[in-house]
Structure formats: structure tokens, C-alpha cells
Amino acid sequence: MIGWFGNVDWPEIGRACLDTLAMLSGSLVLTVLLGLPLGLLLFLTSPGQVWASRIGNGALSLFVNLLRSVPFIILLIVMIPVTVLLVGTSLGVAGAIPPLVVGAAPFFARLVETALREVDRNTVEAVQAMGATTRDLVFRALLPEAMPGIAAGATVTAIALVSFTAMAGVVGAGGLGDLAIRFGYQRFQSDVMLVTVALLLLLVQLLQTAGDRLVRHFSRR
């Protein structure tokens, strides 16, 4: 068994795991920070809501749909000049985070919008009937009631980001995807490919388990 894994450089695997975790955590935090308010705006400007605006909602929807329609592998390449401008390089963990955020934030925003639409209309109307401001409506009714759906959306987004980090290896982003491409694919080292795929599957399972617990936590409140 040890001989079968003879091509695997375990210290290199360890560094790749840390790079993948760094890309995932950094891009997930920024995705939530950008996607949550964007999803909130999509909901509040939709018909029947407090900031209802056909033009505003149409412009936001067009913006989100345009970004979501670009395949991530193309987005990685198209964004290279912007990435260099923002972080000084298009390589490594730092170079991967901007395209990861641009690719995932619109996706998360749509999940947030969907979670907000599932909030009981009677709850919203009761809060408005008590004279609540838009700020109160958002922070005391919409976000707390939608939190289980938002947590589930964040879990789905995190798992999508794992796939994105693997694809980012194509442009030298580092991480497990980079190892799988350079050694598993280009050098036909099947043992390296097997180890990297197993670690990515383990990471997805851990994220799903953590996300499910988070959803149950918010559902009981």
C-alpha cells in the first residue's frame, strides 16, 4: 500500500490543504459580506416590497444574472487584469480569491433572496403594522426568520466554492486542485489524484455536516 502511494509528497499535500482552506475561508467570508446585502436588495426592490422598483430590481437582476451566466473557468481568465489590479498577482491564494468571490457572490445573493421570500407574509405585515422602520423590518423580522434558509444557502455556496478552488488550479491558484491537475492529470500520477479527490470529498462532507447543524440551530430559535 505504501509503495502504491509512492508519488504522493505528503508535506506538499499538507501545504495544498492549507492553501485550499485559505482560499475557501477568505472567499466565503467575502462572498457572504457581498452576497447578503445584494440578496436583500433584490428582495426589497421586488414587486410588493418596501423599496419596490421595477427599474432598480431589473438592473440588479440583470447584473446578477450576467455574472452567474459566465462559466467560472472563463471568469478566472477574464478577471486576470482586474485581479492583478486588486491584489497585485493572478497566481496563488491571493490571486484566486477575487474571481472566487465574483463567481460565488451572485449565486449566494439569489439563495438569500429565495430564503427571504419564504418568510411568512403575516409576520412581515404584523411588524409593519406596529410602525416598524425598514431597518427594524430587516433586522428584527426578515433576517431572523430567514436565517435557516440563509445558513443552508451559505452551506451550498461553500460547497460550490470547493469546486471553484479546484478549477482555480488551472491558472496556478495552488491548493488541492492545482496538485490534481499538475501531478494527477499532466503526469498521470493516479495515486496523487486519488488522494486529492478523497480530501476534497472529505472537505465537502465536513462542510455539509457543519451547515446542517447550523440550520438546525437557527430552526430551533
Coordinates of N, CA, C and O in Angstrom, one line a residue, residues 28 32 108 144-156 158 205-221:
L28 N -15.2 32.7 1.1 CA -16.6 32.5 1.7 C -17.0 33.7 2.5 O -18.1 34.2 2.5
V32 N -20.2 36.1 1.6 CA -21.3 36.4 2.4 C -21.5 37.9 2.7 O -22.6 38.5 2.6
F108 N -24.9 33.3 -4.2 CA -25.4 33.3 -2.8 C -26.5 34.4 -2.7 O -27.4 34.2 -1.9
P144 N -33.9 37.4 10.9 CA -34.0 36.3 11.8 C -34.9 35.2 11.3 O -34.6 34.0 11.5
E145 N -36.0 35.5 10.7 CA -36.9 34.5 10.2 C -36.3 33.7 9.0 O -36.6 32.5 8.9
A146 N -35.5 34.3 8.2 CA -34.9 33.7 7.0 C -33.5 33.0 7.4 O -32.9 32.4 6.5
M147 N -33.1 33.1 8.6 CA -31.7 32.6 8.9 C -31.5 31.2 8.6 O -30.4 30.8 8.1
P148 N -32.4 30.2 8.9 CA -32.2 28.9 8.5 C -32.0 28.7 7.0 O -31.0 28.0 6.6
G149 N -32.8 29.4 6.2 CA -32.6 29.3 4.7 C -31.3 30.0 4.3 O -30.6 29.5 3.4
I150 N -30.9 31.1 5.0 CA -29.6 31.7 4.6 C -28.4 30.8 5.0 O -27.4 30.7 4.2
A151 N -28.5 30.2 6.1 CA -27.4 29.2 6.6 C -27.3 28.1 5.6 O -26.2 27.6 5.2
A152 N -28.5 27.6 5.1 CA -28.5 26.5 4.1 C -27.8 27.0 2.8 O -27.1 26.3 2.1
G153 N -28.2 28.2 2.4 CA -27.6 28.8 1.2 C -26.1 29.0 1.3 O -25.4 28.7 0.4
A154 N -25.6 29.4 2.5 CA -24.2 29.6 2.7 C -23.5 28.2 2.6 O -22.3 28.1 2.1
T155 N -24.1 27.1 3.1 CA -23.5 25.8 3.0 C -23.4 25.4 1.5 O -22.4 24.9 1.1
V156 N -24.5 25.6 0.8 CA -24.4 25.2 -0.7 C -23.3 26.0 -1.4 O -22.6 25.5 -2.2
A158 N -20.6 27.3 0.0 CA -19.3 26.9 0.4 C -18.9 25.6 -0.3 O -17.7 25.5 -0.8
Q205 N -17.9 16.8 2.8 CA -18.7 16.2 3.9 C -18.7 17.0 5.2 O -19.7 17.1 5.8
L206 N -17.5 17.5 5.5 CA -17.4 18.3 6.8 C -18.2 19.6 6.6 O -18.9 20.0 7.6
L207 N -18.2 20.2 5.5 CA -18.9 21.4 5.3 C -20.4 21.2 5.4 O -21.2 22.0 6.0
Q208 N -20.9 20.1 4.7 CA -22.3 19.8 4.8 C -22.8 19.5 6.2 O -23.9 19.9 6.6
T209 N -22.0 18.7 6.9 CA -22.3 18.4 8.3 C -22.4 19.7 9.2 O -23.4 19.8 9.9
A210 N -21.4 20.5 9.0 CA -21.4 21.8 9.8 C -22.6 22.6 9.4 O -23.3 23.2 10.3
G211 N -22.9 22.7 8.1 CA -24.0 23.5 7.6 C -25.3 23.0 8.1 O -26.2 23.8 8.5
D212 N -25.5 21.7 8.1 CA -26.8 21.1 8.6 C -27.0 21.4 10.1 O -28.1 21.7 10.5
R213 N -25.9 21.3 10.9 CA -26.0 21.7 12.3 C -26.4 23.1 12.5 O -27.2 23.5 13.4
L214 N -25.8 24.0 11.7 CA -26.1 25.4 11.8 C -27.6 25.7 11.4 O -28.3 26.5 12.1
V215 N -28.1 25.0 10.4 CA -29.5 25.2 10.0 C -30.4 24.7 11.2 O -31.4 25.4 11.5
R216 N -30.1 23.5 11.8 CA -30.9 23.1 12.9 C -30.9 24.0 14.1 O -31.9 24.2 14.8
H217 N -29.7 24.6 14.3 CA -29.6 25.6 15.4 C -30.5 26.8 15.2 O -31.2 27.2 16.1
F218 N -30.5 27.3 14.0 CA -31.3 28.5 13.7 C -32.8 28.1 13.7 O -33.7 29.0 14.0
S219 N -33.1 26.9 13.3 CA -34.5 26.5 13.2 C -35.2 26.3 14.5 O -36.4 26.5 14.7
R220 N -34.4 26.0 15.5 CA -34.9 25.8 16.9 C -35.2 27.1 17.6 O -35.8 27.2 18.6
R221 N -34.6 28.2 17.1 CA -34.7 29.5 17.8 C -36.1 30.1 17.7 O -36.8 29.9 16.7

